[in-house]
PDB file of C-alpha atoms in Angstrom:
ATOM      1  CA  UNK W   1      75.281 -37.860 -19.730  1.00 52.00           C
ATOM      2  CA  UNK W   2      74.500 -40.962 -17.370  1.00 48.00           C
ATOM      3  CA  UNK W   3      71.735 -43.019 -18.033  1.00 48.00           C
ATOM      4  CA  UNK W   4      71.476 -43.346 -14.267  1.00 45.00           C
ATOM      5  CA  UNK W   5      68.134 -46.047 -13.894  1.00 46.00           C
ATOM      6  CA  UNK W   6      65.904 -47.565 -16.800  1.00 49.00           C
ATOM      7  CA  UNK W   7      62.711 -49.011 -14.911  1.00 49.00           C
ATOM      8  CA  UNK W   8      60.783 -51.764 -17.260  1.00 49.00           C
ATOM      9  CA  UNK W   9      57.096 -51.829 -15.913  1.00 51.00           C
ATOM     10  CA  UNK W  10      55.567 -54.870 -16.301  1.00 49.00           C
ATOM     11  CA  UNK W  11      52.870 -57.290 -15.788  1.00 50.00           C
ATOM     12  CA  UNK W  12      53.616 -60.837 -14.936  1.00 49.00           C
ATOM     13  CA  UNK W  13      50.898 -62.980 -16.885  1.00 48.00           C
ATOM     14  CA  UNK W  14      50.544 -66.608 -16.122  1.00 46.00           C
ATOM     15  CA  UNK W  15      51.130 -69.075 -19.073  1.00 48.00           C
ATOM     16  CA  UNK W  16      47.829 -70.731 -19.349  1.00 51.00           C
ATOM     17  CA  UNK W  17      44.664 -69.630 -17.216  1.00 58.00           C
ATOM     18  CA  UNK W  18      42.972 -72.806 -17.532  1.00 60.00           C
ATOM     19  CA  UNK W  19      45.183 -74.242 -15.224  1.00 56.00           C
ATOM     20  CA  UNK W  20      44.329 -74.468 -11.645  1.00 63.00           C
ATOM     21  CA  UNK W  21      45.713 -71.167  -9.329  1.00 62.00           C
ATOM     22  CA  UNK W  22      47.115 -73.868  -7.146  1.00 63.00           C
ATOM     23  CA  UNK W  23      49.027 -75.485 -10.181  1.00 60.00           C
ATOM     24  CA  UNK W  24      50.402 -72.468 -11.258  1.00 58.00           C
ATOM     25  CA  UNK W  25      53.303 -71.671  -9.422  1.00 59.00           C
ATOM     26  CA  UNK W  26      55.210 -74.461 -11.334  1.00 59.00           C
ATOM     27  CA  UNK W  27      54.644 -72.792 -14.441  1.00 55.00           C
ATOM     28  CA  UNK W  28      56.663 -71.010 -16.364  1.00 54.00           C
ATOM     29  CA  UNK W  29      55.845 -66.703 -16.192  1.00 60.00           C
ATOM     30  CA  UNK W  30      55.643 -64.127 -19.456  1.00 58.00           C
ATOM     31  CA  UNK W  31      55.901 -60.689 -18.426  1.00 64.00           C
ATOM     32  CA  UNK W  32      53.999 -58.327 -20.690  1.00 66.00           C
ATOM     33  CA  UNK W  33      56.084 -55.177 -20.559  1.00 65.00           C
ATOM     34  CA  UNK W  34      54.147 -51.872 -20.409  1.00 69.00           C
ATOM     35  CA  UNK W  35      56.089 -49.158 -20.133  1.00 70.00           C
ATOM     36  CA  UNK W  36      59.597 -47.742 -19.760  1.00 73.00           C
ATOM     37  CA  UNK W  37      60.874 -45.106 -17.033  1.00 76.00           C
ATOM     38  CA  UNK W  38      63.930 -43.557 -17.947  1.00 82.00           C
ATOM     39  CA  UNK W  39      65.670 -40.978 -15.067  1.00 84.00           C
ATOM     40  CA  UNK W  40      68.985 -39.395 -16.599  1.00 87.00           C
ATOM     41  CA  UNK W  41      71.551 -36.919 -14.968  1.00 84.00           C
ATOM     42  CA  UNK W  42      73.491 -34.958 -17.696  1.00 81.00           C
ATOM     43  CA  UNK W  43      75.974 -33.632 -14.637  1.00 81.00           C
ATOM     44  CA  UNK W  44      76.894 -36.969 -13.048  1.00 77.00           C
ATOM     45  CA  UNK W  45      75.471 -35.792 -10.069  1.00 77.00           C
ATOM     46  CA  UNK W  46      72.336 -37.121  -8.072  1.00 75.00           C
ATOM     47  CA  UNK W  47      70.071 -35.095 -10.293  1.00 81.00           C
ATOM     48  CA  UNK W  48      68.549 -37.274 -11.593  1.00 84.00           C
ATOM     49  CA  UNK W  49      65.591 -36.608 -14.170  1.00 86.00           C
ATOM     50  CA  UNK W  50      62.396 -38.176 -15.521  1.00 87.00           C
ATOM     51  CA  UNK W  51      61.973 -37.949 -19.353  1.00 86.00           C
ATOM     52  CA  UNK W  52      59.405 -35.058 -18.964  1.00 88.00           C
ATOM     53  CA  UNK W  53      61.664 -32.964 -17.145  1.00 90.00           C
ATOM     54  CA  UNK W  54      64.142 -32.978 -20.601  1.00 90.00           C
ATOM     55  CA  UNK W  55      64.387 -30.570 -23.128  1.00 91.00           C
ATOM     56  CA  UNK W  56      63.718 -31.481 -26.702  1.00 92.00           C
ATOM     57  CA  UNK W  57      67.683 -31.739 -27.435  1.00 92.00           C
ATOM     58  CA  UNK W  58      68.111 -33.544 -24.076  1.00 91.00           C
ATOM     59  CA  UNK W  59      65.712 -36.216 -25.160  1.00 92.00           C
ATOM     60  CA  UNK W  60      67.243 -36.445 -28.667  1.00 93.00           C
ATOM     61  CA  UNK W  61      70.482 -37.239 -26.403  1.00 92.00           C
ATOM     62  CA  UNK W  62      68.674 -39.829 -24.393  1.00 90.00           C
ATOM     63  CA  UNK W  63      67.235 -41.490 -27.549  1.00 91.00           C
ATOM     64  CA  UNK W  64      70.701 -41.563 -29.417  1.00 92.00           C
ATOM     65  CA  UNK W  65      72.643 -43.161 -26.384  1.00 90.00           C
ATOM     66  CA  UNK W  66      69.855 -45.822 -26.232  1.00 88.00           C
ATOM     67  CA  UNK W  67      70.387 -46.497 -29.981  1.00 90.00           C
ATOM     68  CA  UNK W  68      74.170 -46.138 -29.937  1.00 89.00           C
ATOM     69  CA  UNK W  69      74.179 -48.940 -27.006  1.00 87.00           C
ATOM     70  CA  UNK W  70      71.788 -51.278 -28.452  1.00 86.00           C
ATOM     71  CA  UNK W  71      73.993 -50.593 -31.551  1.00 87.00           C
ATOM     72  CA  UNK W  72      76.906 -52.318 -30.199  1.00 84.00           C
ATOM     73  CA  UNK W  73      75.579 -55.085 -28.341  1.00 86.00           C
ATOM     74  CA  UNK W  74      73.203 -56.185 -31.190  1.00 88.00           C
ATOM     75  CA  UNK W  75      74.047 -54.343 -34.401  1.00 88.00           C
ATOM     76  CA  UNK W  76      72.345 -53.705 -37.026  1.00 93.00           C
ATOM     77  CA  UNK W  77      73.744 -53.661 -40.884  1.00 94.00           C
ATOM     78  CA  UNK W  78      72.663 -49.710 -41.863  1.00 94.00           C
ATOM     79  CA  UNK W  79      70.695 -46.931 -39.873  1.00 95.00           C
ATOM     80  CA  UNK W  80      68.517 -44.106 -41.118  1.00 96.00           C
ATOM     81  CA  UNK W  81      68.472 -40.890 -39.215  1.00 96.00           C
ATOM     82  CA  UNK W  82      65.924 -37.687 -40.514  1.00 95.00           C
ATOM     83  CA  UNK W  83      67.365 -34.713 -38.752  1.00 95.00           C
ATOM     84  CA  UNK W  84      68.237 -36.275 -35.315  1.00 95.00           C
ATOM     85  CA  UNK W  85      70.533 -32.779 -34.999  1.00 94.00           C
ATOM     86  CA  UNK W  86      68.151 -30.492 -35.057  1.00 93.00           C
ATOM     87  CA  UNK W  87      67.342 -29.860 -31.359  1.00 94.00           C
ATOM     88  CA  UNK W  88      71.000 -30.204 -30.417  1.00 94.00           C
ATOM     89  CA  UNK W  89      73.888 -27.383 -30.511  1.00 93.00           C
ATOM     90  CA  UNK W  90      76.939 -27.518 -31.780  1.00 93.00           C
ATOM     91  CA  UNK W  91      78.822 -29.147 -29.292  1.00 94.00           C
ATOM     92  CA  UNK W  92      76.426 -31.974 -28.730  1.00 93.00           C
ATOM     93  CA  UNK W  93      75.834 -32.694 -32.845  1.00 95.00           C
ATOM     94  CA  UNK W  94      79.766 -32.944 -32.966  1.00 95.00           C
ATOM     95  CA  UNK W  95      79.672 -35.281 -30.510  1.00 93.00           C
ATOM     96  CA  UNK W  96      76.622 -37.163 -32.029  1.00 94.00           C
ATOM     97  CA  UNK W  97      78.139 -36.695 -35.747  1.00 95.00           C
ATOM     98  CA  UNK W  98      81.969 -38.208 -34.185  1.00 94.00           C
ATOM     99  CA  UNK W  99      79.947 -41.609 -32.466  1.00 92.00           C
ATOM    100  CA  UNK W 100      78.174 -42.059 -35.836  1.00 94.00           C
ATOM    101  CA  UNK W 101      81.979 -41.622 -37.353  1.00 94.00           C
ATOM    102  CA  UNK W 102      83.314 -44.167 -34.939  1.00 92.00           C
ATOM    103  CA  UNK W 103      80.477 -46.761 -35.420  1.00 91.00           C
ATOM    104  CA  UNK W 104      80.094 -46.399 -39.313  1.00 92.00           C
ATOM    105  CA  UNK W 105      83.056 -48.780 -39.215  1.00 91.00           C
ATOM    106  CA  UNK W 106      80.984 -51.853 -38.438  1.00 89.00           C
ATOM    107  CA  UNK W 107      77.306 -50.454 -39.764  1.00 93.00           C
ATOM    108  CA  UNK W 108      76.525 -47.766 -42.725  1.00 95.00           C
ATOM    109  CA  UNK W 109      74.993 -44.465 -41.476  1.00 96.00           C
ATOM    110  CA  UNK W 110      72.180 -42.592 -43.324  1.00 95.00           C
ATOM    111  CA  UNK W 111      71.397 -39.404 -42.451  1.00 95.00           C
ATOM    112  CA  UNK W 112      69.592 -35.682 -43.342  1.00 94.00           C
ATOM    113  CA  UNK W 113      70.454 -32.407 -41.979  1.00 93.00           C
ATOM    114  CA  UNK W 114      70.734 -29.099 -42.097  1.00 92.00           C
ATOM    115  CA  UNK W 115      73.626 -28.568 -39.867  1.00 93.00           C
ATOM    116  CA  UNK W 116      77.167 -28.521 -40.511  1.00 94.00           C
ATOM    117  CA  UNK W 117      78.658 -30.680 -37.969  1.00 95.00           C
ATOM    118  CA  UNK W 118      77.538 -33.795 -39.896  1.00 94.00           C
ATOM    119  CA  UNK W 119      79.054 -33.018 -42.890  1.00 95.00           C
ATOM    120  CA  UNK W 120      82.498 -33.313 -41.573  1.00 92.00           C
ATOM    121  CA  UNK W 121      83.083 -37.411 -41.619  1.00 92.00           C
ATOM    122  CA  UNK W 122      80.728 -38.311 -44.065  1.00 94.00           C
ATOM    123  CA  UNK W 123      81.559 -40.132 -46.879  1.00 94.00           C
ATOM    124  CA  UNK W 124      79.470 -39.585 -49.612  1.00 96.00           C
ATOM    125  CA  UNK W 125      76.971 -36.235 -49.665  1.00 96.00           C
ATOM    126  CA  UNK W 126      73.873 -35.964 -51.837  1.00 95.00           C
ATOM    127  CA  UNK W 127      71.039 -32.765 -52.547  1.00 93.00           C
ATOM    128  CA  UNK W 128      67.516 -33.052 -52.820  1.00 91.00           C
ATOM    129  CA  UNK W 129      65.984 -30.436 -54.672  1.00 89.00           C
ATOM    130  CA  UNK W 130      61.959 -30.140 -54.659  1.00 89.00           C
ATOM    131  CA  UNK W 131      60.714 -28.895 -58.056  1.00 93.00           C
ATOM    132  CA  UNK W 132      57.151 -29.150 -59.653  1.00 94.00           C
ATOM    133  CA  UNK W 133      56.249 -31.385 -57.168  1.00 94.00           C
ATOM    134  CA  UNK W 134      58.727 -33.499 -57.219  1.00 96.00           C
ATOM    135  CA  UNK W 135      61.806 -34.566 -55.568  1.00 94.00           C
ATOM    136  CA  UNK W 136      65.234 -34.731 -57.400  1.00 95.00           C
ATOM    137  CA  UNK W 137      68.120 -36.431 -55.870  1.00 94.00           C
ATOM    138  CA  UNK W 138      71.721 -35.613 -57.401  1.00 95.00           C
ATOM    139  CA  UNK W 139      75.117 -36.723 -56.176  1.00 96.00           C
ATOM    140  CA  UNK W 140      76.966 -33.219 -54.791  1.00 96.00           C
ATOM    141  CA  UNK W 141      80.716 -32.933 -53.286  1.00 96.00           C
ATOM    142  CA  UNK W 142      81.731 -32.152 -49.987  1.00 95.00           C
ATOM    143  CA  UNK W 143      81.497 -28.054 -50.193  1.00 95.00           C
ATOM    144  CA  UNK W 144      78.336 -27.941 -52.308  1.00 95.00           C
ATOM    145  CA  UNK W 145      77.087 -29.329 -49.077  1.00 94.00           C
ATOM    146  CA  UNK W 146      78.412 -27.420 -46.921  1.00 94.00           C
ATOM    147  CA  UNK W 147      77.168 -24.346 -48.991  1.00 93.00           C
ATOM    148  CA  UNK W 148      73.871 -25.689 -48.607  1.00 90.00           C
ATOM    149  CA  UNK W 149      73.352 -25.883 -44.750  1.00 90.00           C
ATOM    150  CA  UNK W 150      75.146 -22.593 -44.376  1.00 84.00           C
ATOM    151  CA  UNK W 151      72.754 -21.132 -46.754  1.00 74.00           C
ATOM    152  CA  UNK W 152      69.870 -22.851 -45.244  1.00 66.00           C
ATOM    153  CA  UNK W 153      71.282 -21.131 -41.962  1.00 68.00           C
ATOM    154  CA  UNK W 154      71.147 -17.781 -43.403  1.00 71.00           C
ATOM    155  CA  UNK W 155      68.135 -18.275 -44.403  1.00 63.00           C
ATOM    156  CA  UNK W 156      66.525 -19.776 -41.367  1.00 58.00           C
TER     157      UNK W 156
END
């Protein structure tokens, strides 16, 4: 994937309006951001797309590499991810679940899923269970886990 172009729309505000228009040029500028316009190519190619144009799992991809760079430039201590596998296959949640791996070494990971892929580097693995309306969290190893999401994949 190539995150080709990222376009920043924006509106250049002046710092004080009750200045003179004259005056202004010598002031310092804000820009108010309004928008962002992300093109990606997935081939390396000129082909490059607009957001819109992505499928779900492509712009799970897009959103990830966006996080994963800000991630090393500006880290932050721990992360919480809810499903960000879901729209992906296998190939791309191994490659999702092996940078999470490689930058869990400076930043802890938290993540749910029903997918296998993972499962494989994590560390620790817990089960929620939802009974009489409530939500039980227990401590589970490595293949109770795994028995889980393959269930849930039978199942689903």
């Amino acid at each position: 994937m190539c995150l080709d172009t990222i376009l920043l729309y924006s509106k250049v505000l002046q710092e004080d309006d009750s200045v003179p228009p004259d005056e202004q040029a010598d002031l310092p500028r804000v820009e108010t951001f309004t928008g962002v316009a992300i093109r990606v190519s997935f081939t390396g190619e000129d082909d490059n797309l607009e957001m819109q144009q992505l499928s779900g799992g492509q712009k799970s991809l897009v959103a990830l590499a966006l996080i994963f760079a800000i991630q090393k430039c500006d880290p932050a201590p721990f992360y919480l991810f809810d499903e960000i596998d879901a729209a992906l296959d296998a190939q791309h949640r191994k490659a999702v679940a092996d940078m999470i791996h490689e930058l869990s070494q400076n930043a802890q990971f938290i993540t749910t899923t029903f997918r296998p892929e993972l499962l494989d580097n994590a560390e620790k693995y817990f089960g929620v269970l939802f009974r009489n309306k409530v939500s039980h969290i227990n401590a589970v190893s490595k293949q109770q886990a795994f028995d889980f999401v393959e269930d849930d994949q039978t199942r689903g």
